[in-house]
Tab-separated table of C-alpha atoms in Angstrom:
chain	number	residue	atom	x	y	z
A	1	MET	CA	8.027	168.403	99.842
A	2	GLU	CA	9.685	166.123	98.429
A	3	GLY	CA	12.483	166.550	95.550
A	4	ASN	CA	12.494	170.670	94.270
A	5	GLN	CA	9.204	171.415	94.599
A	6	THR	CA	8.774	174.398	96.867
A	7	LEU	CA	4.919	173.944	98.502
A	8	LYS	CA	3.258	176.919	97.370
A	9	VAL	CA	-0.321	177.746	99.209
A	10	ILE	CA	-3.161	180.247	98.351
A	11	VAL	CA	-4.939	181.858	101.736
A	12	SER	CA	-7.888	183.432	101.267
A	13	GLY	CA	-10.804	185.818	103.253
A	14	GLY	CA	-10.864	188.367	105.384
A	15	GLY	CA	-13.128	191.328	105.952
A	16	THR	CA	-13.104	191.709	110.272
A	17	GLY	CA	-10.153	190.493	112.414
A	18	GLY	CA	-11.562	186.753	113.404
A	19	HIS	CA	-11.243	186.384	109.488
A	20	ILE	CA	-7.345	187.868	109.406
A	21	PHE	CA	-5.727	186.743	112.119
A	22	PRO	CA	-6.839	183.191	112.101
A	23	ALA	CA	-5.445	183.230	108.581
A	24	VAL	CA	-2.290	184.544	108.972
A	25	SER	CA	-1.509	182.825	112.045
A	26	ILE	CA	-2.684	179.005	109.822
A	27	ALA	CA	-0.041	180.781	107.408
A	28	ASN	CA	2.637	181.593	109.642
A	29	ALA	CA	2.622	178.297	111.200
A	30	ILE	CA	2.763	176.950	108.084
A	31	LYS	CA	6.264	178.405	107.294
A	32	LYS	CA	7.216	178.014	110.926
A	33	LYS	CA	6.904	174.092	110.130
A	34	HIS	CA	7.896	174.712	105.743
A	35	PRO	CA	10.328	177.881	105.926
A	36	GLU	CA	10.742	177.822	102.180
A	37	ALA	CA	7.039	177.629	101.661
A	38	GLU	CA	5.499	180.313	99.501
A	39	ILE	CA	2.181	181.446	100.308
A	40	LEU	CA	-0.240	183.971	98.567
A	41	PHE	CA	-3.476	185.989	100.058
A	42	VAL	CA	-6.459	186.878	98.212
A	43	GLY	CA	-8.331	188.979	99.731
A	44	ALA	CA	-11.159	191.501	98.886
A	45	GLU	CA	-10.115	195.100	97.166
A	46	GLY	CA	-10.664	198.220	99.989
A	47	ARG	CA	-11.374	195.714	103.257
A	48	MET	CA	-9.362	195.551	106.387
A	49	GLU	CA	-6.971	192.363	105.167
A	50	MET	CA	-5.009	194.420	102.595
A	51	GLN	CA	-3.481	196.806	105.025
A	52	ARG	CA	-3.015	194.050	107.913
A	53	VAL	CA	-1.880	191.009	105.303
A	54	PRO	CA	1.449	192.680	104.303
A	55	ALA	CA	1.572	194.466	108.004
A	56	ALA	CA	1.912	190.872	108.642
A	57	GLY	CA	4.584	189.955	105.805
A	58	TYR	CA	2.959	188.498	103.289
A	59	LYS	CA	1.816	188.923	99.621
A	60	ILE	CA	-2.298	189.543	99.214
A	61	VAL	CA	-3.531	190.158	95.627
A	62	GLY	CA	-7.300	192.359	96.144
A	63	LEU	CA	-10.587	191.400	94.282
A	64	PRO	CA	-13.423	193.132	93.215
A	65	VAL	CA	-15.160	190.741	95.259
A	66	ARG	CA	-18.067	192.468	97.457
A	67	GLY	CA	-20.827	191.133	99.496
A	68	LEU	CA	-24.849	191.360	98.235
A	69	VAL	CA	-27.017	193.870	99.003
A	70	ARG	CA	-30.179	193.444	101.107
A	71	PRO	CA	-32.785	193.089	100.226
A	72	LEU	CA	-31.936	190.866	97.701
A	73	TRP	CA	-33.826	192.025	94.816
A	74	ASN	CA	-31.751	195.216	94.912
A	75	PRO	CA	-30.564	197.059	91.291
A	76	LYS	CA	-27.673	196.780	92.752
A	77	ASN	CA	-26.930	193.335	93.075
A	78	ILE	CA	-26.170	192.733	89.228
A	79	SER	CA	-23.014	194.478	89.607
A	80	VAL	CA	-22.473	192.795	92.405
A	81	MET	CA	-22.708	189.786	90.756
A	82	MET	CA	-20.599	191.076	87.591
A	83	ASP	CA	-18.213	191.984	90.165
A	84	PHE	CA	-18.017	188.289	91.403
A	85	LEU	CA	-18.145	187.052	88.106
A	86	LYS	CA	-14.707	188.910	87.238
A	87	SER	CA	-13.259	188.762	90.800
A	88	LYS	CA	-13.831	184.421	89.631
A	89	LYS	CA	-12.086	185.095	86.498
A	90	MET	CA	-9.110	187.159	88.033
A	91	VAL	CA	-8.757	184.703	90.704
A	92	LYS	CA	-8.737	182.193	87.666
A	93	GLN	CA	-5.068	183.264	86.471
A	94	ILE	CA	-3.617	184.199	89.933
A	95	ILE	CA	-3.879	180.484	90.323
A	96	LEU	CA	-2.969	179.292	87.068
A	97	ASP	CA	0.179	181.625	87.676
A	98	PHE	CA	0.705	180.718	90.901
A	99	LYS	CA	0.828	176.872	90.267
A	100	PRO	CA	-0.547	176.187	94.148
A	101	GLN	CA	-1.266	172.597	95.955
A	102	VAL	CA	-3.867	173.819	97.758
A	103	ALA	CA	-6.471	176.671	98.749
A	104	VAL	CA	-7.441	178.007	102.255
A	105	GLY	CA	-10.298	179.893	102.584
A	106	VAL	CA	-11.103	181.789	106.118
A	107	GLY	CA	-14.460	182.844	105.374
A	108	GLY	CA	-15.376	186.626	103.996
A	109	TYR	CA	-16.248	188.020	100.504
A	110	ALA	CA	-12.711	187.134	98.528
A	111	SER	CA	-13.032	183.505	99.519
A	112	ALA	CA	-15.997	182.450	97.690
A	113	PRO	CA	-14.059	182.817	94.075
A	114	THR	CA	-11.327	181.986	95.297
A	115	LEU	CA	-12.398	178.521	96.673
A	116	ASN	CA	-14.731	177.807	94.003
A	117	ALA	CA	-11.928	178.868	91.007
A	118	ALA	CA	-8.992	176.451	92.938
A	119	TYR	CA	-11.835	173.754	93.167
A	120	SER	CA	-12.500	173.689	89.428
A	121	LEU	CA	-8.946	173.738	88.718
A	122	GLY	CA	-8.506	170.802	90.891
A	123	ILE	CA	-7.106	172.055	93.207
A	124	PRO	CA	-7.461	170.922	97.015
A	125	CYS	CA	-9.749	173.209	99.209
A	126	LEU	CA	-9.123	173.440	103.152
A	127	ILE	CA	-11.784	175.899	105.002
A	128	GLN	CA	-11.794	177.121	107.985
A	129	GLU	CA	-15.003	177.843	109.778
A	130	GLN	CA	-14.723	179.781	112.857
A	131	ASN	CA	-18.026	179.934	114.540
A	132	SER	CA	-20.853	177.796	116.355
A	133	TYR	CA	-22.810	178.799	113.458
A	134	ALA	CA	-21.733	178.627	109.915
A	135	GLY	CA	-21.034	181.254	107.875
A	136	VAL	CA	-22.900	181.349	104.403
A	137	THR	CA	-19.884	181.077	102.528
A	138	ASN	CA	-18.386	178.395	104.148
A	139	LYS	CA	-21.675	176.622	103.938
A	140	SER	CA	-21.823	177.049	100.227
A	141	LEU	CA	-17.816	175.676	99.661
A	142	ALA	CA	-18.614	172.533	101.871
A	143	LYS	CA	-19.334	170.146	99.228
A	144	LYS	CA	-15.982	170.923	97.771
A	145	ALA	CA	-13.830	171.235	100.203
A	146	ASN	CA	-11.528	167.920	101.647
A	147	LYS	CA	-10.974	169.702	104.745
A	148	ILE	CA	-13.308	171.264	106.898
A	149	CYS	CA	-11.643	172.798	110.330
A	150	VAL	CA	-13.880	173.614	113.160
A	151	ALA	CA	-14.012	174.968	116.379
A	152	TYR	CA	-17.572	173.911	117.867
A	153	SER	CA	-18.719	170.488	118.417
A	154	GLY	CA	-22.294	169.665	116.284
A	155	MET	CA	-20.971	171.403	113.086
A	156	GLU	CA	-23.061	168.471	111.408
A	157	ARG	CA	-25.263	170.509	110.929
A	158	PHE	CA	-23.801	172.677	108.094
A	159	PHE	CA	-20.691	170.160	107.136
A	160	PRO	CA	-20.650	166.162	105.601
A	161	ALA	CA	-19.155	164.375	108.678
A	162	ASP	CA	-16.999	163.298	107.340
A	163	LYS	CA	-15.192	166.283	106.095
A	164	ILE	CA	-15.010	167.507	109.540
A	165	LEU	CA	-12.151	167.683	112.396
A	166	MET	CA	-11.947	169.764	115.672
A	167	THR	CA	-8.977	171.696	115.772
A	168	GLY	CA	-9.919	175.065	117.514
A	169	ASN	CA	-9.231	178.611	115.995
A	170	PRO	CA	-6.217	179.912	115.672
A	171	VAL	CA	-4.845	183.209	118.272
A	172	ARG	CA	-2.666	185.361	117.352
A	173	GLN	CA	1.231	183.958	118.279
A	174	ASN	CA	2.356	186.973	120.268
A	175	LEU	CA	-0.676	186.559	122.562
A	176	LEU	CA	0.970	183.301	123.904
A	177	GLU	CA	4.409	184.516	123.592
A	178	ASN	CA	4.138	187.402	125.683
A	179	LYS	CA	5.951	187.282	129.079
A	180	ILE	CA	5.748	190.849	129.786
A	181	SER	CA	3.980	191.120	133.727
A	182	LYS	CA	0.569	192.442	134.882
A	183	GLU	CA	2.616	195.408	136.284
A	184	GLU	CA	4.329	196.173	133.255
A	185	ALA	CA	1.451	195.884	130.685
A	186	ARG	CA	-0.211	198.129	132.468
A	187	LYS	CA	2.572	200.700	132.733
A	188	SER	CA	2.836	199.954	128.858
A	189	PHE	CA	-0.581	201.741	129.054
A	190	GLY	CA	0.332	204.645	131.256
A	191	LEU	CA	-1.691	203.560	134.394
A	192	ASP	CA	-1.320	202.710	137.484
A	193	PRO	CA	0.328	199.510	138.002
A	194	ASN	CA	-1.078	198.285	140.198
A	195	LYS	CA	-4.719	198.878	140.371
A	196	LYS	CA	-7.391	196.502	138.712
A	197	THR	CA	-8.307	196.876	135.214
A	198	VAL	CA	-11.134	196.209	132.905
A	199	LEU	CA	-10.334	195.895	129.087
A	200	MET	CA	-13.004	197.188	126.941
A	201	ILE	CA	-12.981	195.818	123.351
A	202	GLY	CA	-15.774	196.366	120.312
A	203	GLY	CA	-13.752	194.213	118.094
A	204	SER	CA	-11.182	196.098	115.402
A	205	LEU	CA	-14.146	198.343	114.006
A	206	GLY	CA	-15.768	198.913	117.548
A	207	ALA	CA	-19.251	198.310	118.857
A	208	ARG	CA	-22.000	200.865	119.956
A	209	THR	CA	-23.381	199.401	122.048
A	210	MET	CA	-20.461	198.917	124.194
A	211	ASN	CA	-18.937	202.186	123.429
A	212	GLU	CA	-22.453	203.707	124.987
A	213	SER	CA	-22.639	201.249	127.797
A	214	VAL	CA	-19.384	203.300	129.005
A	215	LEU	CA	-20.494	206.834	128.231
A	216	ALA	CA	-23.481	206.427	130.316
A	217	HIS	CA	-21.766	205.230	133.329
A	218	LEU	CA	-18.193	207.739	133.064
A	219	ASP	CA	-18.690	209.009	136.830
A	220	GLU	CA	-19.214	205.360	138.106
A	221	ILE	CA	-15.676	204.915	136.301
A	222	ARG	CA	-14.658	208.119	137.678
A	223	GLN	CA	-14.839	207.244	140.811
A	224	SER	CA	-14.536	203.345	141.282
A	225	ASP	CA	-10.296	202.536	142.344
A	226	VAL	CA	-10.255	199.988	138.745
A	227	GLN	CA	-8.876	201.500	135.851
A	228	PHE	CA	-10.362	201.241	132.266
A	229	ILE	CA	-8.311	200.570	128.873
A	230	TRP	CA	-11.453	201.146	126.473
A	231	GLN	CA	-11.182	200.658	122.548
A	232	THR	CA	-13.392	202.569	121.021
A	233	GLY	CA	-12.763	201.635	116.873
A	234	LYS	CA	-12.071	203.757	114.060
A	235	TYR	CA	-15.159	203.997	113.369
A	236	TYR	CA	-16.520	205.942	117.140
A	237	SER	CA	-13.049	207.571	117.585
A	238	GLN	CA	-14.072	211.071	116.440
A	239	SER	CA	-17.392	211.304	118.084
A	240	ILE	CA	-16.445	209.587	120.772
A	241	ALA	CA	-13.329	211.976	121.663
A	242	GLU	CA	-16.192	215.022	120.918
A	243	GLU	CA	-18.179	213.702	123.956
A	244	LEU	CA	-15.459	213.172	126.358
A	245	ASN	CA	-14.368	216.664	125.724
A	246	LYS	CA	-17.904	218.065	127.042
A	247	GLN	CA	-17.160	215.775	130.320
A	248	ALA	CA	-15.021	216.131	133.278
A	249	GLU	CA	-11.533	214.213	132.760
A	250	VAL	CA	-11.756	210.433	133.305
A	251	PRO	CA	-8.376	210.277	134.595
A	252	ASN	CA	-8.479	206.120	135.503
A	253	MET	CA	-8.764	205.518	131.857
A	254	LYS	CA	-7.169	205.197	128.778
A	255	VAL	CA	-9.541	205.381	125.736
A	256	MET	CA	-7.618	203.761	122.665
A	257	ASP	CA	-9.474	203.748	118.646
A	258	PHE	CA	-7.548	200.551	117.857
A	259	ILE	CA	-4.851	199.041	119.955
A	260	SER	CA	-2.233	197.207	118.038
A	261	SER	CA	-0.062	196.045	120.877
A	262	MET	CA	-3.556	193.498	122.023
A	263	ASP	CA	-1.122	190.907	123.654
A	264	ASN	CA	0.038	194.195	126.489
A	265	ALA	CA	-3.963	195.191	126.402
A	266	TYR	CA	-4.522	191.461	127.992
A	267	ALA	CA	-1.629	190.858	130.280
A	268	ALA	CA	-2.711	194.203	131.691
A	269	ALA	CA	-6.247	193.196	132.706
A	270	ASP	CA	-7.707	191.680	135.230
A	271	ILE	CA	-10.897	191.315	133.141
A	272	VAL	CA	-11.574	191.678	129.638
A	273	VAL	CA	-15.508	193.017	128.431
A	274	SER	CA	-15.709	191.962	124.371
A	275	ARG	CA	-18.481	191.093	121.807
A	276	ALA	CA	-18.779	187.684	121.407
A	277	GLY	CA	-16.228	186.606	117.985
A	278	ALA	CA	-14.991	183.326	117.526
A	279	SER	CA	-11.543	184.711	118.012
A	280	SER	CA	-11.932	186.425	120.703
A	281	ILE	CA	-12.878	183.830	122.363
A	282	SER	CA	-10.638	181.393	121.884
A	283	GLU	CA	-7.933	183.926	122.949
A	284	LEU	CA	-9.982	184.848	126.111
A	285	CYS	CA	-9.755	180.940	127.102
A	286	LEU	CA	-6.316	180.054	125.627
A	287	LEU	CA	-4.982	183.093	127.806
A	288	GLY	CA	-7.715	181.776	130.921
A	289	LYS	CA	-8.883	185.931	131.248
A	290	PRO	CA	-11.720	186.160	133.311
A	291	SER	CA	-14.322	187.626	130.616
A	292	ILE	CA	-17.936	189.425	130.563
A	293	LEU	CA	-19.337	188.326	126.963
A	294	VAL	CA	-21.529	191.123	124.844
A	295	PRO	CA	-22.826	188.908	121.816
A	296	SER	CA	-23.906	191.093	118.584
A	297	PRO	CA	-27.575	190.959	117.298
A	298	ASN	CA	-25.544	191.808	113.826
A	299	VAL	CA	-24.393	188.907	112.761
A	300	ALA	CA	-25.960	185.614	111.067
A	301	GLU	CA	-27.764	183.256	112.893
A	302	ASP	CA	-27.172	185.455	116.350
A	303	HIS	CA	-23.475	182.929	116.161
A	304	GLN	CA	-22.648	185.254	119.170
A	305	THR	CA	-24.910	184.509	121.178
A	306	LYS	CA	-24.005	180.973	120.589
A	307	ASN	CA	-20.707	181.359	120.743
A	308	ALA	CA	-20.790	183.375	123.941
A	309	GLN	CA	-24.047	180.409	125.459
A	310	ALA	CA	-20.902	178.130	125.165
A	311	LEU	CA	-18.997	179.149	127.778
A	312	SER	CA	-21.699	181.086	129.885
A	313	ASN	CA	-22.772	177.490	130.314
A	314	GLN	CA	-19.482	176.374	131.670
A	315	ARG	CA	-19.701	179.245	134.223
A	316	ALA	CA	-15.915	180.228	132.238
A	317	ALA	CA	-17.566	183.555	131.196
A	318	ILE	CA	-20.905	186.308	131.856
A	319	LEU	CA	-22.593	186.822	129.181
A	320	VAL	CA	-24.462	190.329	129.440
A	321	THR	CA	-27.435	190.711	126.130
A	322	ASP	CA	-26.566	193.396	124.151
A	323	LYS	CA	-29.963	194.443	125.116
A	324	GLU	CA	-29.316	194.999	128.620
A	325	ALA	CA	-25.424	195.785	128.158
A	326	LYS	CA	-26.407	199.842	128.236
A	327	ASP	CA	-28.043	199.545	131.916
A	328	LYS	CA	-26.174	196.903	133.638
A	329	LEU	CA	-22.450	196.236	131.563
A	330	ILE	CA	-20.773	198.627	133.624
A	331	GLY	CA	-21.789	197.688	136.508
A	332	ILE	CA	-21.524	193.836	136.428
A	333	ALA	CA	-17.766	194.772	135.367
A	334	LEU	CA	-16.877	196.782	138.089
A	335	LYS	CA	-18.787	194.583	140.941
A	336	THR	CA	-16.725	191.224	138.741
A	337	VAL	CA	-13.189	192.831	138.846
A	338	ALA	CA	-13.650	193.598	142.521
A	339	ASP	CA	-14.269	189.870	142.815
A	340	ASP	CA	-11.032	187.618	143.128
A	341	THR	CA	-12.708	184.479	143.871
A	342	GLN	CA	-14.746	184.709	141.196
A	343	LEU	CA	-12.432	185.803	138.814
A	344	MET	CA	-9.908	183.364	139.328
A	345	SER	CA	-13.352	180.197	138.865
A	346	LEU	CA	-14.061	182.668	135.480
A	347	GLY	CA	-9.989	182.031	134.671
A	348	GLU	CA	-9.391	178.523	135.525
A	349	ASN	CA	-13.099	177.291	133.878
A	350	ALA	CA	-11.966	179.143	130.308
A	351	LYS	CA	-8.597	177.692	129.992
A	352	LYS	CA	-10.492	174.329	130.219
A	353	LEU	CA	-12.098	175.249	127.010
A	354	ALA	CA	-8.746	176.464	125.352
A	355	PHE	CA	-7.292	174.477	121.718
A	356	LEU	CA	-4.006	174.155	122.157
A	357	ASN	CA	-1.618	174.242	119.241
A	358	SER	CA	-4.445	174.990	116.366
A	359	ALA	CA	-3.177	176.717	114.216
A	360	ASP	CA	-0.132	173.641	114.258
A	361	VAL	CA	-2.730	171.372	113.520
A	362	ILE	CA	-4.444	173.543	110.831
A	363	ALA	CA	-0.929	173.350	108.737
A	364	GLU	CA	-0.440	169.924	109.238
A	365	GLU	CA	-4.099	169.314	107.313
A	366	VAL	CA	-2.655	171.868	104.786
A	367	TYR	CA	0.459	170.528	104.452
A	368	LYS	CA	-1.046	166.697	103.931
A	369	LEU	CA	-3.398	168.205	100.601
A	370	ALA	CA	-0.469	169.729	99.095
A	371	VAL	CA	1.532	166.483	99.365
A	372	GLU	CA	-2.055	164.191	98.158
A	373	TYR	CA	-2.546	166.398	95.467
A	374	ASN	CA	1.450	166.529	94.607
A	375	ASN	CA	1.129	162.484	94.585
A	376	LYS	CA	-1.993	162.171	92.488
A	377	LYS	CA	0.131	164.563	89.589
A	378	LYS	CA	3.046	162.002	88.897
């Protein structure tokens, strides 16, 4: 920044890995370009970001903000609204103390009070929308944002066209920097370095349908010459462990509640079976990974199906619906992983849809807004 001013940025949002990973990636890109920058995260108390953000090396402040309870006339929503107003008051004070030149919102509960407070104090705001169908928080904040960074075309349906910037979704940098070989990556999971490998991930919290799909086809997996790395999600890990204890051992399957070294997991895999969250799709495309996508039906406006269709229409992924998954998913995975020609085609088509340097492009926009803000104050 000009003179002796330090670049100060507030980043807000979270709730799921799909919001947290892009937020941390943007912060990392800002720090890479401007090492002196001070970045403060604002999250929701009790949510995943309160652990993940400090683990990435950033300071975070928690707000008592929560989601509305359905149906909307539920009396519990009175206390939800009280917590929202309390959060807005708290974050206003945080902004006055920290004095940021720009606020970044990535979606999730904490984004709304933070960007509303920033806007009311004249701080420029940037929104990053990961999905092909905009989230409620981001739609409500669109009028207040100076810039809206998106990953899919056609977002004029939700946002003012003159504010939209097509950037793609930032992904975890270590995924792109990982140079480990497929064989070494498999060994790191205690697997045979020479066997075809399927990676099953249901998101950081898990996915019941995908877990049920595996449990229903343990015999097929056991009898195949294919290895599985299976992330069950913390929510389901205990019940799955109990179920597996009743069954014969499956030596060609590595079961984990959460995979911390996702870069190695991707490197080990010939094909990835995943939910169709925006961050996961961005990672798969950047890495050119063949994938089978099982959209979650439990998300707003069924946006994961729209995300998955954007790939399957380009033959860049195979789409299996949540309803079909229990019967068909493992069979399709075993058939596809054995077909080298199809694997190569899926991977190449996915790579064509990738956005490079998303975090850097967004970091540059953040910096521009900060400079504009400083110039106005002179």
